[in-house]
Coordinates of C-alpha atoms in Angstrom, one line a residue:
M1 CA 72.0 82.5 127.7
G2 CA 70.8 81.3 131.3
L3 CA 67.9 82.0 131.4
T4 CA 66.9 80.1 128.2
S5 CA 68.6 77.4 130.7
L6 CA 66.0 77.2 132.9
V7 CA 63.0 78.3 131.5
V8 CA 63.7 75.4 128.5
L9 CA 64.6 73.0 131.7
A10 CA 61.1 74.2 133.8
A11 CA 59.1 74.2 130.5
T12 CA 60.1 70.0 129.5
G13 CA 58.8 69.2 134.2
Y14 CA 61.8 67.7 134.8
G15 CA 63.8 68.4 138.2
W16 CA 61.7 70.7 140.3
T17 CA 63.8 70.1 143.1
Q18 CA 67.0 70.9 140.9
L19 CA 65.5 74.3 139.9
N20 CA 64.4 75.0 143.5
R21 CA 68.2 75.2 144.2
L22 CA 69.5 77.0 141.2
T23 CA 66.6 80.4 141.9
G24 CA 67.4 79.7 145.9
G25 CA 71.6 80.7 144.8
L26 CA 70.8 83.2 141.6
A27 CA 72.4 87.0 142.7
T28 CA 69.7 89.2 142.7
A29 CA 70.0 93.3 141.8
D30 CA 67.5 95.4 142.8
V31 CA 66.8 97.3 139.3
I32 CA 63.1 97.5 137.6
E33 CA 61.3 100.6 139.0
P34 CA 58.3 99.2 141.4
A35 CA 55.9 100.7 138.5
A36 CA 57.2 98.2 136.2
Q37 CA 56.8 95.1 138.5
L38 CA 54.4 92.8 138.3
P39 CA 52.2 91.3 140.8
A40 CA 53.8 88.9 143.0
T41 CA 51.7 85.7 143.0
T42 CA 52.7 82.2 144.7
D43 CA 49.6 80.3 142.4
P44 CA 51.6 78.9 139.7
S45 CA 47.9 78.5 138.4
V46 CA 47.8 81.8 137.7
P47 CA 47.6 83.2 133.9
V48 CA 51.5 84.1 133.2
P49 CA 50.7 88.3 132.6
E50 CA 52.7 90.7 129.9
Q51 CA 55.6 91.2 129.9
N52 CA 59.2 92.0 128.6
I53 CA 62.8 90.9 129.7
L54 CA 66.0 92.2 128.6
L55 CA 68.3 89.7 128.3
V56 CA 72.2 91.1 128.2
G57 CA 75.9 90.2 128.2
I58 CA 77.9 92.4 130.0
D59 CA 81.6 92.7 128.5
S60 CA 82.5 92.4 132.1
R61 CA 86.2 91.5 134.2
T62 CA 83.7 90.4 137.2
D63 CA 82.0 87.8 138.8
V64 CA 77.9 88.6 140.4
Q65 CA 80.0 88.2 143.0
G66 CA 81.4 91.9 142.4
R67 CA 84.9 89.4 142.8
P68 CA 87.4 90.1 139.2
L69 CA 87.8 87.2 137.0
P70 CA 91.8 85.3 137.7
Q71 CA 93.8 86.8 134.9
N72 CA 94.1 82.9 133.3
V73 CA 90.7 83.6 133.0
L74 CA 91.4 85.8 130.9
D75 CA 93.3 85.2 129.3
Q76 CA 91.5 82.1 127.9
L77 CA 89.5 84.2 127.0
H78 CA 90.9 86.2 125.4
A79 CA 90.0 89.4 127.5
G80 CA 92.9 91.5 128.1
D81 CA 93.2 92.3 131.4
S82 CA 90.6 93.7 134.3
T83 CA 91.4 96.6 132.9
D84 CA 90.0 96.4 129.4
G85 CA 86.5 95.8 128.8
G86 CA 84.6 98.6 129.4
D87 CA 81.8 97.6 130.9
T88 CA 79.8 97.5 128.1
T89 CA 76.6 95.2 126.9
D90 CA 77.9 93.3 124.2
T91 CA 74.7 91.6 123.8
M92 CA 71.0 93.0 124.6
I93 CA 67.8 90.8 123.3
V94 CA 64.3 91.5 125.0
V95 CA 62.0 88.8 124.9
H96 CA 58.0 89.8 125.2
I97 CA 56.1 87.2 127.0
P98 CA 52.1 87.5 125.8
A99 CA 50.0 87.5 128.1
G100 CA 49.1 83.7 128.9
G101 CA 52.4 83.0 128.0
G102 CA 52.7 81.1 124.3
S103 CA 54.5 82.3 121.8
A104 CA 57.4 84.0 122.9
T105 CA 60.1 86.6 120.9
A106 CA 62.7 88.0 121.2
I107 CA 64.1 91.1 119.2
S108 CA 68.0 91.7 119.4
I109 CA 69.2 95.2 119.6
P110 CA 72.8 96.4 117.9
R111 CA 74.9 96.7 120.2
D112 CA 76.1 100.0 118.4
S113 CA 72.5 102.5 118.1
Y114 CA 72.9 105.7 118.5
V115 CA 70.5 106.6 120.9
E116 CA 69.5 108.8 123.1
V117 CA 70.6 107.4 126.5
A118 CA 67.9 107.4 129.3
R119 CA 68.6 110.8 132.5
G120 CA 69.6 113.7 129.7
Y121 CA 73.1 112.0 129.0
G122 CA 72.7 112.8 125.5
K123 CA 73.6 110.7 122.0
H124 CA 74.9 108.0 122.5
K125 CA 75.8 104.0 121.6
I126 CA 73.2 101.8 123.1
N127 CA 76.1 99.7 124.7
S128 CA 77.3 102.3 126.7
A129 CA 74.6 103.3 128.4
Y130 CA 75.7 100.8 131.9
S131 CA 79.4 101.8 131.4
R132 CA 77.6 105.1 131.7
G133 CA 75.8 104.7 134.7
R134 CA 77.5 102.3 136.5
Q135 CA 81.0 104.6 136.3
S136 CA 78.9 107.1 137.9
A137 CA 78.1 105.2 140.4
V138 CA 81.5 104.2 141.2
N139 CA 83.0 108.0 141.1
R140 CA 80.0 108.8 143.8
L141 CA 80.4 105.9 145.9
S142 CA 84.5 105.4 146.1
A143 CA 84.0 108.9 147.6
Q144 CA 81.8 108.1 150.2
G145 CA 84.2 105.0 151.0
V146 CA 82.6 102.6 149.6
Q147 CA 85.6 99.8 147.5
G148 CA 86.1 95.8 146.5
P149 CA 83.1 93.4 146.2
E150 CA 80.4 96.4 147.6
L151 CA 81.3 98.8 145.3
E152 CA 81.1 96.7 141.8
R153 CA 77.9 95.4 142.9
Q154 CA 76.3 98.9 143.2
A155 CA 77.4 100.1 140.5
D156 CA 76.4 96.9 139.0
V157 CA 73.0 97.8 139.9
E158 CA 73.1 102.0 138.7
G159 CA 74.5 100.6 135.1
A160 CA 71.6 98.3 135.3
R161 CA 69.4 100.9 136.1
L162 CA 70.3 103.4 133.4
A163 CA 70.3 100.7 130.5
I164 CA 67.1 99.3 131.1
Q165 CA 66.0 103.0 131.0
T166 CA 67.1 103.7 128.1
V167 CA 65.9 101.0 126.0
E168 CA 62.6 100.7 128.0
Q169 CA 62.3 104.8 125.9
F170 CA 64.1 103.4 122.6
T171 CA 62.1 100.9 122.7
G172 CA 58.6 102.0 124.0
L173 CA 58.5 98.9 126.0
P174 CA 58.3 98.8 129.8
I175 CA 60.7 96.4 130.9
N176 CA 59.1 94.0 133.4
H177 CA 62.5 91.6 134.6
Y178 CA 66.1 92.1 134.5
A179 CA 68.7 88.7 133.0
A180 CA 72.9 89.4 132.9
V181 CA 75.0 87.1 131.3
N182 CA 78.8 88.0 132.4
L183 CA 81.8 87.7 129.9
A184 CA 82.6 84.3 131.1
G185 CA 78.7 82.7 130.8
F186 CA 79.2 81.8 127.4
A187 CA 82.0 79.8 128.1
T188 CA 81.1 78.1 131.3
I189 CA 77.1 77.4 130.6
S190 CA 78.2 76.1 127.4
L191 CA 80.5 73.7 128.5
A192 CA 77.9 72.4 131.2
V193 CA 75.4 71.5 128.6
G194 CA 78.4 69.5 126.9
G195 CA 78.4 71.9 123.7
V196 CA 76.4 73.6 121.7
P197 CA 75.6 73.0 117.3
V198 CA 76.1 75.5 115.0
C199 CA 77.4 76.1 111.4
L200 CA 78.9 78.8 110.0
K201 CA 79.2 79.0 106.0
A202 CA 83.0 79.3 106.0
A203 CA 86.1 79.3 108.4
V204 CA 87.5 81.7 110.0
H205 CA 90.3 83.6 112.1
D206 CA 90.4 86.9 114.1
S207 CA 92.6 87.4 116.7
Y208 CA 90.7 89.9 118.3
S209 CA 87.6 87.8 119.7
G210 CA 89.9 84.6 119.8
A211 CA 87.1 82.3 116.5
N212 CA 89.0 80.0 115.3
F213 CA 86.1 78.1 113.3
A214 CA 85.8 75.5 110.1
A215 CA 83.4 76.0 108.5
G216 CA 80.6 73.5 107.4
E217 CA 78.9 71.7 111.1
Q218 CA 80.9 71.6 114.7
T219 CA 80.0 71.7 117.9
I220 CA 81.8 73.7 120.3
S221 CA 82.2 74.8 124.0
G222 CA 83.7 77.2 126.5
T223 CA 85.9 79.9 125.1
Q224 CA 84.9 79.3 121.4
A225 CA 81.9 79.4 122.5
L226 CA 82.5 83.3 123.7
A227 CA 84.0 84.2 120.7
F228 CA 81.2 82.5 118.8
V229 CA 79.1 85.3 120.2
R230 CA 81.5 88.3 119.9
Q231 CA 83.5 87.9 117.1
R232 CA 82.4 91.1 114.7
H233 CA 85.9 91.3 112.8
G234 CA 86.0 89.7 109.7
L235 CA 82.8 89.6 109.9
A236 CA 80.8 91.6 106.1
G237 CA 77.9 92.8 108.5
G238 CA 79.6 93.5 111.2
D239 CA 77.4 93.8 114.5
L240 CA 74.4 92.7 112.2
D241 CA 75.9 89.2 112.1
R242 CA 77.4 89.0 115.3
I243 CA 73.6 88.9 116.0
A244 CA 72.9 86.5 113.1
R245 CA 75.6 84.4 115.9
Q246 CA 73.7 85.7 118.6
Q247 CA 70.3 83.9 118.2
A248 CA 71.7 80.4 115.6
F249 CA 73.5 79.7 119.3
L250 CA 70.8 80.6 121.3
S251 CA 67.9 78.1 119.3
S252 CA 70.5 76.2 119.6
M253 CA 71.2 75.4 122.7
A254 CA 67.8 76.0 123.9
K255 CA 67.7 72.8 121.4
V256 CA 70.3 70.8 123.7
V257 CA 68.7 71.7 126.8
L258 CA 65.5 70.1 125.3
D259 CA 67.8 67.1 125.0
A260 CA 67.1 63.8 127.3
G261 CA 70.5 63.7 128.0
T262 CA 71.0 66.4 129.2
L263 CA 67.8 66.9 131.5
A264 CA 67.7 63.7 132.6
N265 CA 71.3 63.1 133.4
P266 CA 71.9 64.5 137.0
S267 CA 75.6 65.6 136.7
K268 CA 74.8 67.6 133.5
L269 CA 71.9 69.4 135.4
G270 CA 74.4 69.8 138.3
A271 CA 76.6 71.6 135.8
L272 CA 75.0 73.6 133.8
I273 CA 72.9 74.7 138.0
D274 CA 76.5 75.4 138.5
A275 CA 77.5 77.3 135.6
V276 CA 73.9 79.9 135.7
Q277 CA 75.0 80.6 139.4
Q278 CA 78.0 81.6 139.1
S279 CA 77.3 84.0 135.5
V280 CA 73.9 85.4 135.9
V281 CA 72.4 88.2 137.8
I282 CA 68.7 88.5 137.9
D283 CA 65.9 91.2 139.2
K284 CA 65.6 91.0 142.6
G285 CA 61.9 89.7 143.0
W286 CA 61.9 87.4 140.3
N287 CA 59.8 84.7 141.3
L288 CA 61.8 82.6 138.7
L289 CA 60.1 79.1 139.7
N290 CA 57.0 80.4 139.5
F291 CA 57.7 82.1 135.5
A292 CA 59.2 79.4 134.7
K293 CA 55.7 76.4 135.8
Q294 CA 53.6 78.9 134.4
L295 CA 55.9 79.2 131.7
R296 CA 55.9 75.2 130.6
S297 CA 53.4 76.0 127.3
L298 CA 56.6 77.3 126.6
S299 CA 57.5 75.0 124.8
T300 CA 54.8 74.0 122.9
G301 CA 54.2 77.4 120.8
A302 CA 57.6 79.5 118.6
L303 CA 60.0 81.2 119.6
T304 CA 61.1 84.0 116.8
F305 CA 64.4 85.9 117.4
A306 CA 63.6 89.2 115.4
T307 CA 66.0 92.3 114.9
I308 CA 66.1 95.8 115.2
P309 CA 65.7 97.4 111.5
V310 CA 69.1 99.8 111.0
Q311 CA 69.5 102.7 108.2
S312 CA 73.2 102.6 107.9
V313 CA 76.5 100.9 110.3
S314 CA 78.4 103.3 109.2
L315 CA 76.7 106.8 110.6
Q316 CA 79.9 108.6 111.8
T317 CA 79.1 110.5 115.6
P318 CA 81.3 113.2 116.6
Y319 CA 82.4 111.3 120.0
D320 CA 82.0 107.9 119.7
G321 CA 83.7 106.3 116.5
D322 CA 81.1 105.2 113.8
A323 CA 77.9 103.9 115.4
V324 CA 74.6 102.3 113.2
K325 CA 72.2 104.2 112.6
V326 CA 68.6 103.9 113.5
D327 CA 65.4 105.7 113.9
P328 CA 63.4 104.9 117.4
G329 CA 59.9 105.7 115.5
E330 CA 60.6 102.9 113.1
V331 CA 62.1 100.7 115.7
R332 CA 58.4 100.9 117.6
S333 CA 56.7 100.6 115.6
F334 CA 58.3 97.6 114.1
V335 CA 58.3 95.9 117.7
G336 CA 54.6 97.4 117.9
N337 CA 54.1 95.0 114.4
L338 CA 55.4 91.7 115.3
I339 CA 53.6 91.7 118.9
G340 CA 51.0 93.0 117.7
E341 CA 50.3 96.6 119.9
N342 CA 50.4 100.3 118.4
L343 CA 53.5 102.1 120.2
D344 CA 54.2 105.3 118.8
R345 CA 51.1 106.6 117.9
S346 CA 53.1 109.2 115.3
A347 CA 54.9 106.0 113.6
S348 CA 53.9 105.5 110.2
S349 CA 51.1 102.8 109.4
S350 CA 53.0 101.6 106.2
S351 CA 56.5 100.9 108.9
P352 CA 57.8 97.7 107.8
R353 CA 56.9 94.2 108.9
A354 CA 59.7 91.8 110.2
T355 CA 58.4 89.2 106.9
G356 CA 60.1 85.9 105.7
S357 CA 61.1 84.5 108.7
S358 CA 62.4 81.3 108.3
S359 CA 60.5 78.5 110.4
I360 CA 63.1 75.7 111.9
A361 CA 61.1 72.2 112.5
R362 CA 62.0 71.2 115.9
T363 CA 62.6 67.4 116.1
D364 CA 60.2 67.8 118.9
G365 CA 57.5 68.7 117.7
V366 CA 58.6 72.6 118.4
S367 CA 58.5 75.4 116.4
A368 CA 62.1 78.5 116.3
H369 CA 61.5 81.3 114.3
T370 CA 64.5 83.5 113.2
T371 CA 64.9 86.6 112.0
E372 CA 67.7 89.1 111.1
S373 CA 68.2 92.5 109.4
S374 CA 69.8 92.6 105.7
P375 CA 72.7 94.9 107.1
P376 CA 72.5 97.8 104.9
P377 CA 74.8 99.6 102.3
S378 CA 77.5 101.3 103.6
G379 CA 76.8 105.0 105.3
G380 CA 73.2 105.0 103.2
P381 CA 69.6 103.8 104.6
S382 CA 68.4 100.2 104.2
S383 CA 65.3 100.1 101.7
T384 CA 64.4 97.4 103.4
P385 CA 64.9 97.9 106.9
G386 CA 63.2 94.6 109.3
T387 CA 62.7 93.0 106.7
A388 CA 64.0 89.5 106.7
N389 CA 66.4 86.9 105.5
S390 CA 66.8 83.4 106.2
T391 CA 69.4 81.9 109.3
S392 CA 67.4 78.7 108.8
G393 CA 69.4 75.0 107.7
R394 CA 68.2 72.1 107.0
G395 CA 64.8 70.6 108.4
A396 CA 65.0 69.9 111.9
D397 CA 68.5 71.3 111.7
L398 CA 68.3 74.6 114.5
T399 CA 71.4 75.7 113.6
G400 CA 71.2 77.1 110.0
C401 CA 74.9 78.9 108.4
V402 CA 75.7 81.4 109.2
N403 CA 78.3 84.2 108.2

């Protein structure tokens, strides 16, 4: 979400002074392996290389400096207390940017996908990779006497590294950059931009996430924005419906940030930068200013959202409860077809492509596309994994109506 704001801001050519202020105050972490790091350049005229960015939303009760979020903030977010959550990655999106920029593809991974966690942890839900790496670091560092915010920061680094390695192993895509937003980020950033328009097919009331929405179009911000992207209880497709919500929300927020009312308003722009600095961590060494300048052409291209194919949403596991059944070979073939690369030579050439994406016209001339997987029958394989259903709605409206 924070990265979306940054790239859109840069692509419009507004506020370079403000952008310098943003990049100077962002929290960073050393999480990218040397082999995956891209060549450093200070020349914005150098074409952007092909790259993959892992965006995660972390169910964390600490801020970017490792300090506990105040209990009154957790209460507002319906987040329990500091012992709840488990520091799992509730949102995982890999953004693929081809060489030279142009069209970007954002690939969502259901948080409960049952995969091999890297470093020999065995098969578990992919969202637990972060917490497993983190807890291992907590145990080791605590024994060494590390405490407080420093313990939290170092543990977060190890959690991010294991999550990155697991996503690389699962998708076949090398991760070159990383950005994480904490639990409060969706709330603070949505407030900073003045709210995000969304549309729901039906009214929802969910005590778990705090979601309380009427049917139809509405503008949400703060705690309700967080509830909108977190809710999965009461949704027929569970995590797949939640992914559709996240994709619709991010598309709509990009349109809001592109609006000159946000970009030309010093107060709103300053609030957006403050919110991103409070809630987003990026990998160390990522020169966002140059990256944003290189990607100015992205505003004239297309952003495609896709969700990996799944075989079942109710796979029974030995230790992790119900999970989402996925086939790594099928996923690699699907991702390879999306980005035009062969990521798994053993995969069948008949593996399904992402089809039926819905092009949504933008009033500023930018096209956006959404693609989501259809929920398969409970307990059984999907006959059309990766086939898209339209989440779009009406002409220039980016929000679409989702479940």
